PDB file of C-alpha atoms and ligand atoms in Angstrom:
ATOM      1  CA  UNK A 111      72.727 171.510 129.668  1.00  0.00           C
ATOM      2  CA  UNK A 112      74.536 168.108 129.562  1.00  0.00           C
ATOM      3  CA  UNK A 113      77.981 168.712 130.324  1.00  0.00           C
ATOM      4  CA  UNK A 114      81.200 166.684 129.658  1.00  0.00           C
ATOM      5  CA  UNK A 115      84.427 167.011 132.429  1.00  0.00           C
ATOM      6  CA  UNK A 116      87.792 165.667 131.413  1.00  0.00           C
ATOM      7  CA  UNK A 117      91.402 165.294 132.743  1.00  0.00           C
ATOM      8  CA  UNK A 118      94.789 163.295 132.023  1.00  0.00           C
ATOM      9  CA  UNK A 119      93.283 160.585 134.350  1.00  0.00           C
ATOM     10  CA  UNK A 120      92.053 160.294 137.956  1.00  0.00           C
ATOM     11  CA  UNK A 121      92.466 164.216 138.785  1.00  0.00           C
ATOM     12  CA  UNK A 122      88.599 165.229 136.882  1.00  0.00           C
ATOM     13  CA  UNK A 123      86.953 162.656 139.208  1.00  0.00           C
ATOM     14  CA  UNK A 124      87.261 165.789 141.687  1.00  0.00           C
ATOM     15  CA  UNK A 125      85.055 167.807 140.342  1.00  0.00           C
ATOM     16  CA  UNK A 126      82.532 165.202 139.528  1.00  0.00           C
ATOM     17  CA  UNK A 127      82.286 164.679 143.289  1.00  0.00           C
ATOM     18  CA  UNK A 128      81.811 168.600 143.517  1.00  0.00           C
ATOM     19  CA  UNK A 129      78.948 168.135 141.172  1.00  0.00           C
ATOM     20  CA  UNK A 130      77.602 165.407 143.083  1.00  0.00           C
ATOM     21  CA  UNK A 131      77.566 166.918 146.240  1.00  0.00           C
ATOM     22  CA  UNK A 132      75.308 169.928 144.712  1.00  0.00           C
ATOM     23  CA  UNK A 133      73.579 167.933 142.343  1.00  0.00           C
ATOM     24  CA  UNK A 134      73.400 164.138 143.221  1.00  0.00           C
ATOM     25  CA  UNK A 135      71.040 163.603 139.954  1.00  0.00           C
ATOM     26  CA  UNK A 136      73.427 165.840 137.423  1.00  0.00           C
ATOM     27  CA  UNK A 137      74.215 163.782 134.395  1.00  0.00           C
ATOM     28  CA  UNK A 138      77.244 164.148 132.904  1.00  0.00           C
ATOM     29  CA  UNK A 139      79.843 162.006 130.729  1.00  0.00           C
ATOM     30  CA  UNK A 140      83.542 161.749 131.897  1.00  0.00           C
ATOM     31  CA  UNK A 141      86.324 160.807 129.990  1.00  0.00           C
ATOM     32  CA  UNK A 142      89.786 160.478 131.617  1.00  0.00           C
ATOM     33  CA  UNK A 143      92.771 159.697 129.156  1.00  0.00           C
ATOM     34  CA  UNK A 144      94.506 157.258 131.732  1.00  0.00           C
ATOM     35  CA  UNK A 145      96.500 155.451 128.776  1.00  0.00           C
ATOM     36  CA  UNK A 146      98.642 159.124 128.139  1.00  0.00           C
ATOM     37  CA  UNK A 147      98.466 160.351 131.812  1.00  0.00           C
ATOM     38  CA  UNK A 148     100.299 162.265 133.093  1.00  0.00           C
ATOM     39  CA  UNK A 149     100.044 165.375 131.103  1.00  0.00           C
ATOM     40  CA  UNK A 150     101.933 167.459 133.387  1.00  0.00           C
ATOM     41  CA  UNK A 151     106.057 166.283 132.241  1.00  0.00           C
ATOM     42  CA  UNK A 152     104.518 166.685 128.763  1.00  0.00           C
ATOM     43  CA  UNK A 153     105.343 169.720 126.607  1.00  0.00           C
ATOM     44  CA  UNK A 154     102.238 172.345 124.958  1.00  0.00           C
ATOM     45  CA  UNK A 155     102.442 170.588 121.661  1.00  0.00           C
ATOM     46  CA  UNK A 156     101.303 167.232 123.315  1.00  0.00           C
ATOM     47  CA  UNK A 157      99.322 168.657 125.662  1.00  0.00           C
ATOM     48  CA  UNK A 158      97.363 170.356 122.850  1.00  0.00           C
ATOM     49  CA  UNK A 159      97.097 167.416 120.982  1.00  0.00           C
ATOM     50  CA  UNK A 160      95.361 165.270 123.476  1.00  0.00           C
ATOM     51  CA  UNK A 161      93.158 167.932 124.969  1.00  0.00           C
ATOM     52  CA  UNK A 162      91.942 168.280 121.290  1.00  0.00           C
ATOM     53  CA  UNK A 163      91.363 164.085 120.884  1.00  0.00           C
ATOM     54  CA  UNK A 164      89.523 164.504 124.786  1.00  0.00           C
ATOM     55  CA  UNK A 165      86.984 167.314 123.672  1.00  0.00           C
ATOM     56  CA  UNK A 166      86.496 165.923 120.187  1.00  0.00           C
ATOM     57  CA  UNK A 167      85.082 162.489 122.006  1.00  0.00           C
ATOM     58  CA  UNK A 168      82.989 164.023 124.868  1.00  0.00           C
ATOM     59  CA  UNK A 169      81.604 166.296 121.649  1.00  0.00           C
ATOM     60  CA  UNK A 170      80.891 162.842 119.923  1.00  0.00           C
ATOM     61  CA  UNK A 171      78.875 162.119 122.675  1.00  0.00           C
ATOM     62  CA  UNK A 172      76.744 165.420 122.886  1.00  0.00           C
ATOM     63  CA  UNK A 173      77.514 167.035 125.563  1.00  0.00           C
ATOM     64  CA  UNK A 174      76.688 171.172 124.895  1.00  0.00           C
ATOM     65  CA  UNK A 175      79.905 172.567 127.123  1.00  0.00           C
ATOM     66  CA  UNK A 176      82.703 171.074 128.457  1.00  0.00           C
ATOM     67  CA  UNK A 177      84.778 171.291 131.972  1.00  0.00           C
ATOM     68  CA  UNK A 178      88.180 171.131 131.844  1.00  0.00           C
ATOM     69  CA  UNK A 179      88.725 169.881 134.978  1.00  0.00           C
ATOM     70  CA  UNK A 180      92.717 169.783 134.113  1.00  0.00           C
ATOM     71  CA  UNK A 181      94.652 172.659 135.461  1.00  0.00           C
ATOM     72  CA  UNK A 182      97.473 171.508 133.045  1.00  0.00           C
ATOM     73  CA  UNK A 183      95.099 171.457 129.946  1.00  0.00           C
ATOM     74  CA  UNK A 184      93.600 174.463 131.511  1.00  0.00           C
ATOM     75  CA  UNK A 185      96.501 176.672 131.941  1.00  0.00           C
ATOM     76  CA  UNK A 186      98.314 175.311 128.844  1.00  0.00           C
ATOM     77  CA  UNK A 187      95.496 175.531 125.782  1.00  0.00           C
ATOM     78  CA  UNK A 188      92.273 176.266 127.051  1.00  0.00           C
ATOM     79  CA  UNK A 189      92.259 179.150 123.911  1.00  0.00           C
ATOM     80  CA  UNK A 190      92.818 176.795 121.497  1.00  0.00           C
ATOM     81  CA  UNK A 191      89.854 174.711 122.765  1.00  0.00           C
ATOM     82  CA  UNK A 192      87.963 177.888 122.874  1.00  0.00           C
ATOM     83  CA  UNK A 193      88.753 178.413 119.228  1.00  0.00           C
ATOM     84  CA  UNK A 194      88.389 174.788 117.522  1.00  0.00           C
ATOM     85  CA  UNK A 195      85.172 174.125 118.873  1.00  0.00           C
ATOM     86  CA  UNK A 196      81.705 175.855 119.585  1.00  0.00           C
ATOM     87  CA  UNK A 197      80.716 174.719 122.786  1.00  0.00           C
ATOM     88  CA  UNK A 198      81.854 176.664 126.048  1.00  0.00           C
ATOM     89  CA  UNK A 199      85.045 175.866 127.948  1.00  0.00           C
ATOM     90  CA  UNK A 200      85.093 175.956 132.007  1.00  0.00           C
ATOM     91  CA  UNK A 201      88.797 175.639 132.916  1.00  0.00           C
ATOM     92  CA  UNK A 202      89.510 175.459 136.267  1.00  0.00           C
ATOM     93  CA  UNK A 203      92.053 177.936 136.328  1.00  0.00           C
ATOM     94  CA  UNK A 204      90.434 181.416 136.299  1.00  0.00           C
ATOM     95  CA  UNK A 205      88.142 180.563 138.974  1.00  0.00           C
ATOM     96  CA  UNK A 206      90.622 179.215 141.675  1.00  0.00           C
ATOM     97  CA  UNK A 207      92.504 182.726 140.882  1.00  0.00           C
ATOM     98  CA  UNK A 208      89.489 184.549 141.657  1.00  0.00           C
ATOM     99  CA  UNK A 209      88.933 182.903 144.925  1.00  0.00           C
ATOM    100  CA  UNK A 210      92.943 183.220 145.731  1.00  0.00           C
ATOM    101  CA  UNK A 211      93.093 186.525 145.029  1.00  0.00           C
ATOM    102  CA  UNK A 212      89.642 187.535 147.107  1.00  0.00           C
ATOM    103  CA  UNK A 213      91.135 185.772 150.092  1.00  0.00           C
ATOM    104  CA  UNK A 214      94.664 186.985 149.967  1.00  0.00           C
ATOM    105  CA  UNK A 215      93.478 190.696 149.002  1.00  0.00           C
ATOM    106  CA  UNK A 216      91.655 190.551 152.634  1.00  0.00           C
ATOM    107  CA  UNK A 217      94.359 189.522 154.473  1.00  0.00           C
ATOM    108  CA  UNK A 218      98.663 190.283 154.026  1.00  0.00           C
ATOM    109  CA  UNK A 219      98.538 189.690 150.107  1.00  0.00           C
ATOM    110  CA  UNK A 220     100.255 186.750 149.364  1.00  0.00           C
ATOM    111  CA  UNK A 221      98.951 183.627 147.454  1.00  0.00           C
ATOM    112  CA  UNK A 222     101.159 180.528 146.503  1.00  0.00           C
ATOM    113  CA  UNK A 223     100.679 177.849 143.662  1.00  0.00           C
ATOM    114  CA  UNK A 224     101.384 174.354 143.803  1.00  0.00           C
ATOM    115  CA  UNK A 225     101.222 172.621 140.260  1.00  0.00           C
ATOM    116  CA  UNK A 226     102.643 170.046 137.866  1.00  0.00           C
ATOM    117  CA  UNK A 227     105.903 171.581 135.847  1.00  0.00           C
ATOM    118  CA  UNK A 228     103.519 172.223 132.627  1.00  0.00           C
ATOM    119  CA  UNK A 229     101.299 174.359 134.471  1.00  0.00           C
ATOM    120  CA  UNK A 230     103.912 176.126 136.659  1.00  0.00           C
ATOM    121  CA  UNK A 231     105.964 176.736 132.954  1.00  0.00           C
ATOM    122  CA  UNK A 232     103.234 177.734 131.631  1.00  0.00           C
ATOM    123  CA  UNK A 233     102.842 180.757 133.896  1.00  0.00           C
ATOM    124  CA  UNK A 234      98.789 180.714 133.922  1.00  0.00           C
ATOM    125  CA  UNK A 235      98.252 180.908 137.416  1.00  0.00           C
ATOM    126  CA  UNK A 236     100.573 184.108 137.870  1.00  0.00           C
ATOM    127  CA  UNK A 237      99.668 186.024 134.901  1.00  0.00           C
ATOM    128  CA  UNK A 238      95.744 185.830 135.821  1.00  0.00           C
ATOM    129  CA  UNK A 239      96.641 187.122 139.703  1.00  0.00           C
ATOM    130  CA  UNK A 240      98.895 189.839 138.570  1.00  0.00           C
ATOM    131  CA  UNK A 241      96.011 190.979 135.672  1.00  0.00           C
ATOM    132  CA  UNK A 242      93.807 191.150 138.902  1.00  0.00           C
ATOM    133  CA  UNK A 243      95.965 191.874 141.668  1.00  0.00           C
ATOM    134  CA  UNK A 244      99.105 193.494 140.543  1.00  0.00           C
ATOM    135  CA  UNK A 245     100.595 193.876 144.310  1.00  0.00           C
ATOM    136  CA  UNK A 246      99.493 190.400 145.339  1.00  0.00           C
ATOM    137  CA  UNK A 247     103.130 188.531 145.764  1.00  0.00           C
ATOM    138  CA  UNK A 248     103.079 184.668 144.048  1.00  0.00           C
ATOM    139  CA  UNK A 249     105.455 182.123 144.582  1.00  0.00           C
ATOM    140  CA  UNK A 250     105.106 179.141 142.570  1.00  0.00           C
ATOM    141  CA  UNK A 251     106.258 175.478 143.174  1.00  0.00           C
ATOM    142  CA  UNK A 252     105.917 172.588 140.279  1.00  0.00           C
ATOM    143  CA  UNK A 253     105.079 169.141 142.723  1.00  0.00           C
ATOM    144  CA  UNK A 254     105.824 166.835 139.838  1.00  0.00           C
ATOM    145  CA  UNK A 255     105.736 164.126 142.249  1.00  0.00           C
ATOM    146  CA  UNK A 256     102.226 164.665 143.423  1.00  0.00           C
ATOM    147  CA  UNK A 257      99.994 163.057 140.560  1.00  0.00           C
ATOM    148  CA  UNK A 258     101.809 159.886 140.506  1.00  0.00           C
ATOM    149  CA  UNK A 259     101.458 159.469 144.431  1.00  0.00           C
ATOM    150  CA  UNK A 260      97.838 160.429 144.204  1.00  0.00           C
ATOM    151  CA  UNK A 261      97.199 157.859 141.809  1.00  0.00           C
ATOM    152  CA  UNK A 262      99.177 155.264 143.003  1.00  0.00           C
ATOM    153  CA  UNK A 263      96.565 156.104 146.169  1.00  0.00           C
ATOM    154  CA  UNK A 264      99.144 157.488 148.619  1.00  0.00           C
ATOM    155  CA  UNK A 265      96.563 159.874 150.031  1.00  0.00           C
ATOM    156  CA  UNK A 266      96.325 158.891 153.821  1.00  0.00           C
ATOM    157  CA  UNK A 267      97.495 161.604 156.243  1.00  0.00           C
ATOM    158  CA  UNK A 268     100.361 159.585 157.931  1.00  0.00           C
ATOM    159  CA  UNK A 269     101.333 158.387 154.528  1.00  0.00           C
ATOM    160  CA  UNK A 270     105.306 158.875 154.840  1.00  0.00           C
ATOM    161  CA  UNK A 271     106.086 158.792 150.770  1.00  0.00           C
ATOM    162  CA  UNK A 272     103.387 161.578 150.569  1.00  0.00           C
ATOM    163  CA  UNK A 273     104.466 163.533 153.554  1.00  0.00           C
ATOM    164  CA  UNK A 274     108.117 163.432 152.682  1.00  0.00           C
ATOM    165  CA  UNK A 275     107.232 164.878 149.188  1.00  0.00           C
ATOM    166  CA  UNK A 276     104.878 167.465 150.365  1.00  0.00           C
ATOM    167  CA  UNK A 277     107.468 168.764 153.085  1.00  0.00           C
ATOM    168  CA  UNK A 278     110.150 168.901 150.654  1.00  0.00           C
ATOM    169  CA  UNK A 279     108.015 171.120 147.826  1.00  0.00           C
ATOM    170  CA  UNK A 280     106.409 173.610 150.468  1.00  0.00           C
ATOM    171  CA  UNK A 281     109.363 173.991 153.140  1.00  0.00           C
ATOM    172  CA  UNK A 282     110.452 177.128 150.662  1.00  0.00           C
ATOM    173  CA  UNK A 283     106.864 178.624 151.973  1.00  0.00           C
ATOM    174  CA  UNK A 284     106.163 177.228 155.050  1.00  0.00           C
ATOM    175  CA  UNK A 285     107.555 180.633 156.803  1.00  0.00           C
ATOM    176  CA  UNK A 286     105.847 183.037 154.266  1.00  0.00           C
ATOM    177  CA  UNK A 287     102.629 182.167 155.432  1.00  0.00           C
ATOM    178  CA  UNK A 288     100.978 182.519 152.344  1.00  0.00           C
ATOM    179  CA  UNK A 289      97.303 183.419 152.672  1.00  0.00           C
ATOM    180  CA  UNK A 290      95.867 181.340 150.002  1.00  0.00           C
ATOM    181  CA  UNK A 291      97.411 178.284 148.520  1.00  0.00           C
ATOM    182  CA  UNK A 292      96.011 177.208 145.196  1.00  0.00           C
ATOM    183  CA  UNK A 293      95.712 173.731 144.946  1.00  0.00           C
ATOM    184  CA  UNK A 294      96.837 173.993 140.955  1.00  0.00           C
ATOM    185  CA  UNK A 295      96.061 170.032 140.021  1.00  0.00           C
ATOM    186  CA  UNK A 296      93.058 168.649 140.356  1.00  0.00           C
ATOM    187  CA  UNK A 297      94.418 165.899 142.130  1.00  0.00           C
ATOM    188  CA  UNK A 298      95.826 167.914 144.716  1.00  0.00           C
ATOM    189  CA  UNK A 299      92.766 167.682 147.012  1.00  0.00           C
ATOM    190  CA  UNK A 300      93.351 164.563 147.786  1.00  0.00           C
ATOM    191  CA  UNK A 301      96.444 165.628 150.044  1.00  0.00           C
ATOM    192  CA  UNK A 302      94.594 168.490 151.310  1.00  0.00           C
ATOM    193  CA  UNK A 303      95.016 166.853 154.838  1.00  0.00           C
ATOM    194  CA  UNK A 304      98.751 166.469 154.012  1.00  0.00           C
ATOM    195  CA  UNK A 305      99.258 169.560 152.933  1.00  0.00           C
ATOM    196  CA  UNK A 306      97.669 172.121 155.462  1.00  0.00           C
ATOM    197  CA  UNK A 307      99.890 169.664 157.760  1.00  0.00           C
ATOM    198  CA  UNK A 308     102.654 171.870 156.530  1.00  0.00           C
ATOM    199  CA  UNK A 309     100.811 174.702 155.489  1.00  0.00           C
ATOM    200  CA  UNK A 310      98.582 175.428 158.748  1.00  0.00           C
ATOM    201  CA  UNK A 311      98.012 179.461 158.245  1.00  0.00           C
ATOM    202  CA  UNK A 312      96.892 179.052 154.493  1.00  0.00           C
ATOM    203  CA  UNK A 313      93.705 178.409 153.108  1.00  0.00           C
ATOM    204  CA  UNK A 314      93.634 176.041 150.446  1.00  0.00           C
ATOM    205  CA  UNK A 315      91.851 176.915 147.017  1.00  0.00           C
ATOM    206  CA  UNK A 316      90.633 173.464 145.638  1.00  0.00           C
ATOM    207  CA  UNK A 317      90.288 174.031 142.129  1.00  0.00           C
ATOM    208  CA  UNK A 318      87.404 171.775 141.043  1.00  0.00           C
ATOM    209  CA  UNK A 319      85.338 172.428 143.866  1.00  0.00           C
ATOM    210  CA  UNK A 320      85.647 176.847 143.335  1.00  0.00           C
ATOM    211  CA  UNK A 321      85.007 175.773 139.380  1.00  0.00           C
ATOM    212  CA  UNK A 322      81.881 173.338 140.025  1.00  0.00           C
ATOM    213  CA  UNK A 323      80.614 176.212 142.307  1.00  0.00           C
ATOM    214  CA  UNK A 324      80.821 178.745 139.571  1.00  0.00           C
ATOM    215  CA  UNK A 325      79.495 176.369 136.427  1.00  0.00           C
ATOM    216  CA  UNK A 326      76.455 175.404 138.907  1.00  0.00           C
ATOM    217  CA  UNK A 327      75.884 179.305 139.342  1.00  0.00           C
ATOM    218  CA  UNK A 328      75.431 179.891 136.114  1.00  0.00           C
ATOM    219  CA  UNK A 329      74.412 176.818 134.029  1.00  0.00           C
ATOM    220  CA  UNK A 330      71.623 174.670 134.809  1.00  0.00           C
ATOM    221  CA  UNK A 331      72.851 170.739 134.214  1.00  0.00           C
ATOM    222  CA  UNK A 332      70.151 168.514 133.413  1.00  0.00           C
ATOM    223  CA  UNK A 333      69.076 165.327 135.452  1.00  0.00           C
ATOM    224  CA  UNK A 334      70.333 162.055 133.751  1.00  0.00           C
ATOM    225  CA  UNK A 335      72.664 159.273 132.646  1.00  0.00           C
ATOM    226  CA  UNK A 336      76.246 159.353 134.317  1.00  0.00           C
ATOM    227  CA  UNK A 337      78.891 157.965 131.922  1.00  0.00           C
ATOM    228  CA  UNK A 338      82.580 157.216 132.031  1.00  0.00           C
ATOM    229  CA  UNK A 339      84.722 156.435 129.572  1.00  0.00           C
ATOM    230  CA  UNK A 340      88.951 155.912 129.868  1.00  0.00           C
ATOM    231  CA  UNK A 341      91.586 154.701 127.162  1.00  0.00           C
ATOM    232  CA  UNK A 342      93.225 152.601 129.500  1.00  0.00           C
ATOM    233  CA  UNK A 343      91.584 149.393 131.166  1.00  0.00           C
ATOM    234  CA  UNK A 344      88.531 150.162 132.355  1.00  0.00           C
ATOM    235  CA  UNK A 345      88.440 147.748 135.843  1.00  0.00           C
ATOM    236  CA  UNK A 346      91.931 149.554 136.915  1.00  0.00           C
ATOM    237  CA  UNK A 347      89.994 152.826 137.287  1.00  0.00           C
ATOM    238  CA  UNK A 348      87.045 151.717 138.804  1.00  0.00           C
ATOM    239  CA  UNK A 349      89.467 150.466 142.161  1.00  0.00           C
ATOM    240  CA  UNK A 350      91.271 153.598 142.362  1.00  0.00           C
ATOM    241  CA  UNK A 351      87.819 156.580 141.230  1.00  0.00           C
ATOM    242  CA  UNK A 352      86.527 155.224 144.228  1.00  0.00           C
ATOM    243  CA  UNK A 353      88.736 156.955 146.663  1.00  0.00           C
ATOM    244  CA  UNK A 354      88.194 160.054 144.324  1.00  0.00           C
ATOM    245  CA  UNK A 355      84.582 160.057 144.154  1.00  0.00           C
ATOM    246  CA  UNK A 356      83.895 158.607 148.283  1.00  0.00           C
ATOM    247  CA  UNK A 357      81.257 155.757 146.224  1.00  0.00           C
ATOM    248  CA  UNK A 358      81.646 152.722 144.277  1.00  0.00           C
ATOM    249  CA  UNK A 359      81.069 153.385 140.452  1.00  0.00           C
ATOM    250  CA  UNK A 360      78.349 151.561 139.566  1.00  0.00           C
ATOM    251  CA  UNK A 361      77.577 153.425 136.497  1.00  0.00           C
ATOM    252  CA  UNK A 362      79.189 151.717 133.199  1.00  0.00           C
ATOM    253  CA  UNK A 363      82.641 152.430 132.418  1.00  0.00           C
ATOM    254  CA  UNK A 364      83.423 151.927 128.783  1.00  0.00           C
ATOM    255  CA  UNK A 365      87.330 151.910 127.037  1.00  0.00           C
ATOM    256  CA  UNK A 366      87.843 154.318 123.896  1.00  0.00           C
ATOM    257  CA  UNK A 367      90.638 154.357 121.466  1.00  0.00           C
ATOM    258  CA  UNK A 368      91.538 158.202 121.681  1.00  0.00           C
ATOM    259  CA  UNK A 369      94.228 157.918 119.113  1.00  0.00           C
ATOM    260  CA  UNK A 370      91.818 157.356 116.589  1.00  0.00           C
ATOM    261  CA  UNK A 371      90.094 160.957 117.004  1.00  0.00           C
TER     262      UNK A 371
HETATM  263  N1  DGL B 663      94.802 166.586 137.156  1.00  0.00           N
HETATM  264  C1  DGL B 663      95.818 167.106 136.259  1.00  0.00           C
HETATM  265  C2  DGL B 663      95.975 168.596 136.509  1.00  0.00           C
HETATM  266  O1  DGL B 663      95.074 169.184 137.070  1.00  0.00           O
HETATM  267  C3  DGL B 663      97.020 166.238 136.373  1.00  0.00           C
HETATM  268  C4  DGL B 663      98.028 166.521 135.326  1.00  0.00           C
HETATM  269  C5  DGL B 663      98.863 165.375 134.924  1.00  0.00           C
HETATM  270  O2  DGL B 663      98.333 164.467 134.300  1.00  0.00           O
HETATM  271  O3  DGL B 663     100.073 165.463 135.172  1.00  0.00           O
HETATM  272  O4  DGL B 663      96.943 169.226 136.177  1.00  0.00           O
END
């Protein structure tokens, strides 16, 4: 199977480097829509719009199924990606619930979300643990501030922007103890080490990595040609996927119009 991943931007580039670490040969192609990121302050309408334009070019380039390795696409329209096109959709948010709710059913039952305000609106995370667990408690917290520190690379653990920002979103928590803690942006891992600063009792549910595990499970992804595209300026994301993928991109990395599609 040759497989396409997408996200607003950097965010994706998290579960590549899931992929990579199972399968260091996988090819795949990538497209991340850094001209329109971020898709999180954006309402469903837009967010529809350009998930549609995203699949439509990684279909162009014929991949047979698709991650969508956006939990704000993912909790938003993942449906109406299921129903325009006939490939299969892996959005990241069904499986991180899974592993929340397995972790927080063993211990005192309580699972928090962190996410950007389209996917906390949106409700997706909550619904799916309640369907599951119906006792489970969930307290949800958009971090709108999150992606644009991640990708500005404000990731270090003593970073005091970062630090200030994550203190101030979980403090609401920090005495609930929450079990499980679903990372619910794919750029989220990067703080990990921020985070369970503030959040030392929880166990953090990376999103990508509990997706990648279950795609790899059940698909078999061919050996090949790794291939990135972006509709912003190519050289830009090359500096900053490097502190997303842990290597130097030395694959091509090609511009494409997305509008157009
Ligand atoms: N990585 C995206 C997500 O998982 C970031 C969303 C954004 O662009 O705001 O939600």
């Amino acid at each position: 199977m040759r497989i396409g991943i997408f996200d607003s931007g950097l965010g994706g580039l998290t579960a590549v480097r899931e992929l990579e670490i199972h399968n260091p040969n996988a090819g795949y192609v990538y497209f991340g829509d850094t001209a329109r990121v971020p898709y999180g302050t954006k309402g469903k309408d837009v967010i529809s719009r350009y998930a549609v334009q995203d699949s439509r070019f990684l279909l162009s380039k014929s991949v047979d199924a698709i991650v969508v390795a956006c939990c704000t696409v993912s909790a938003t329209c993942l449906p109406l990606l299921e129903s325009t096109f006939r490939i299969p959709f892996f959005g990241v948010v069904e499986p991180a619930v899974r592993a929340a709710v397995k972790t927080a059913s063993a211990k005192n039952g309580r699972i928090a979300v962190l996410g950007t305000s389209a996917t906390i609106k949106s409700g997706a995370f909550e619904k799916g643990i309640k369907r599951l667990a119906p006792s489970i408690s969930v307290t949800s917290i958009p971090c709108p501030l999150l992606v644009p520190l991640v990708e500005n690379g404000h990731i270090a653990e003593d970073d005091r922007l970062s630090n200030i920002a994550v203190s101030e979103y979980v403090s609401s928590i920090s005495k609930q103890k929450p079990d499980a803690v679903i990372l619910g942006c794919t750029h989220y891992p990067l703080l990990a080490g921020i985070i369970s600063k503030y959040l030392p009792d929880s166990e953090l549910i990376n999103c990508s990595a509990v997706t990648i595990a279950e795609v790899l499970a059940g698909n078999k992804i061919d050996d090949g040609k790794k291939e990135f595209y972006v509709s912003d300026d190519p050289s830009q994301f090359s500096t900053t996927a490097k502190m997303f993928l842990r290597r130097e991109i030395t694959d091509s990395i090609e511009q494409t119009d997305i509008e157009k599609l």
